[in-house]
C-alpha positions as a Python dict, from the first residue, in 0.01 Angstrom:
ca = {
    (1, 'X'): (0, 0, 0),
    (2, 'X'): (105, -35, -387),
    (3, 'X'): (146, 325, -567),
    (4, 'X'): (40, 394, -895),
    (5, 'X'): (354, 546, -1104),
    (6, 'X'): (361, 585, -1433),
    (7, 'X'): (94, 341, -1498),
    (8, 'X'): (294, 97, -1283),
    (9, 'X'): (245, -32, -907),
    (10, 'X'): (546, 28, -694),
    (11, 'X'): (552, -98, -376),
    (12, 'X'): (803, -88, -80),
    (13, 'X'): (736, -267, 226),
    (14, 'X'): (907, -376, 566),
    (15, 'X'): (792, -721, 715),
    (16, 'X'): (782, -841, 1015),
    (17, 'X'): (867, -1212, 1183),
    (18, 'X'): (977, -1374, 843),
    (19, 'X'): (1295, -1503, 652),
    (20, 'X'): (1465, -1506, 329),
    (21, 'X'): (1235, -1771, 184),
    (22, 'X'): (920, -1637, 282),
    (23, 'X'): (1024, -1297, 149),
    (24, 'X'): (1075, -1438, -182),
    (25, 'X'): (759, -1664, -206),
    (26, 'X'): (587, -1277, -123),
    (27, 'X'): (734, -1107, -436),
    (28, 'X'): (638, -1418, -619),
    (29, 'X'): (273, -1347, -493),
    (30, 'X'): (272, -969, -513),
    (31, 'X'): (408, -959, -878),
    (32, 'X'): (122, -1176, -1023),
    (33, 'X'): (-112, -974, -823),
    (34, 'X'): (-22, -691, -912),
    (35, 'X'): (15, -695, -1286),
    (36, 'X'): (257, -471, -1389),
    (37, 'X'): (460, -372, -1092),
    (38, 'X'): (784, -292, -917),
    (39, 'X'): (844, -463, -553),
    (40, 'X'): (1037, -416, -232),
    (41, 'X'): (1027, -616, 38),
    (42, 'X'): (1264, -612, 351),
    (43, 'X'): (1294, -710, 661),
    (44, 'X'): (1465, -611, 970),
    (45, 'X'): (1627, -796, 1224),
    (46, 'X'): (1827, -637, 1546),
    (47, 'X'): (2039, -428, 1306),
    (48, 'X'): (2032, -644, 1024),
    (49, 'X'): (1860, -602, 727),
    (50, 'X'): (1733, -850, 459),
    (51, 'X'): (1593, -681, 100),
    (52, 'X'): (1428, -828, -198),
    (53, 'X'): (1302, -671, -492),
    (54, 'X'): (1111, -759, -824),
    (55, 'X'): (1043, -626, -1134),
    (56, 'X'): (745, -757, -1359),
    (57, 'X'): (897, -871, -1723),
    (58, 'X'): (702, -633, -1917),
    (59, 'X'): (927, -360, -1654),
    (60, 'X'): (1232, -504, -1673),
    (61, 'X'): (1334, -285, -2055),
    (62, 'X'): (1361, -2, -1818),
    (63, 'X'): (1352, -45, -1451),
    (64, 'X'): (1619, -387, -1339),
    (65, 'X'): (1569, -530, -961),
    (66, 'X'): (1921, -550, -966),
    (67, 'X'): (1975, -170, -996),
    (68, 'X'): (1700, -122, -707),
    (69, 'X'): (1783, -357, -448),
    (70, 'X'): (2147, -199, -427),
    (71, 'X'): (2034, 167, -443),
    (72, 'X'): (1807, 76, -91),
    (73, 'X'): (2100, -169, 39),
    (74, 'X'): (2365, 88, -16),
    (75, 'X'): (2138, 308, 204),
    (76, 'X'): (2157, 69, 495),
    (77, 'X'): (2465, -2, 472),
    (78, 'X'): (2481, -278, 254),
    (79, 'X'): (2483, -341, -107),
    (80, 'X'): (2318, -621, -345),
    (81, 'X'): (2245, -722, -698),
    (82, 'X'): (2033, -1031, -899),
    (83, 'X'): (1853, -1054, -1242),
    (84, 'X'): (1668, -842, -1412),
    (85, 'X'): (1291, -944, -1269),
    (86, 'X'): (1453, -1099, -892),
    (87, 'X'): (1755, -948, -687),
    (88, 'X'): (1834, -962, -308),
    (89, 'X'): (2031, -750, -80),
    (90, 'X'): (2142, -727, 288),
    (91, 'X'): (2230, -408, 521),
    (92, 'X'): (2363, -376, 896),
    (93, 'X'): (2184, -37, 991),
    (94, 'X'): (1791, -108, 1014),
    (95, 'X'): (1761, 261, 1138),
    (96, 'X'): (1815, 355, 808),
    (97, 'X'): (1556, 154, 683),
    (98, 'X'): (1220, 340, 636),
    (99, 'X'): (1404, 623, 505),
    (100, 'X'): (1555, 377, 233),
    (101, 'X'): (1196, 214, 167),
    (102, 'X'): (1065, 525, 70),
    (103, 'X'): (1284, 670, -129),
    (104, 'X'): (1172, 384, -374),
    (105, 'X'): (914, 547, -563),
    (106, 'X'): (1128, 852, -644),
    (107, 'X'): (1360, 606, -817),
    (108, 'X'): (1104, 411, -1017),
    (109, 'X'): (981, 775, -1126),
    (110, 'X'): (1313, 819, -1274),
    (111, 'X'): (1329, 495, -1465),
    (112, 'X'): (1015, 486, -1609),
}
């Protein structure tokens, strides 16, 4: 599902049936698969929202996981924040949340 951008992989994803934890340990496996990459990762439950997002370190001079998980929270009504390479978020409007997800790329674009 990962785009190419900018010589980058960007990829924004909802999940189903898992929790915080497990949405972490995904990053942690997406970014060293896919080399240089930016990641979102959410999930939805009932109207709640959960959001991850990582950066790969040779990414995070110009594109901060911090910055991107709040731009998609703020969209579902939430907001968020982290480090550089690792940030998490939470939302209350999971209708929202597709719409958010792809509007991820069109950021990256920007940064990079």
């Amino acid at each position: 599902q990962a785009q190419d951008v900018k010589g980058a992989r960007v990829l924004a994803a909802a999940l189903e049936g898992v929790d915080a934890k497990s949405l972490r340990e995904t990053l942690d496996k997406l970014k060293d698969k896919l080399g240089s990459a930016v990641i979102v990762l959410s999930v939805a439950e009932g109207s709640k929202v959960s959001l991850v997002a990582g950066v790969t370190a040779d990414l995070t001079g110009k594109v901060k996981a911090g910055e991107l998980v709040n731009f998609v929270a703020q969209q579902v009504g939430g907001k968020g924040g982290g480090r550089p390479d690792m940030a998490q978020a939470g939302g209350t409007d999971a209708s929202k949340l597709s719409e958010a997800l792809a509007s991820v790329k069109g950021w990256v674009e920007q940064k990079l």
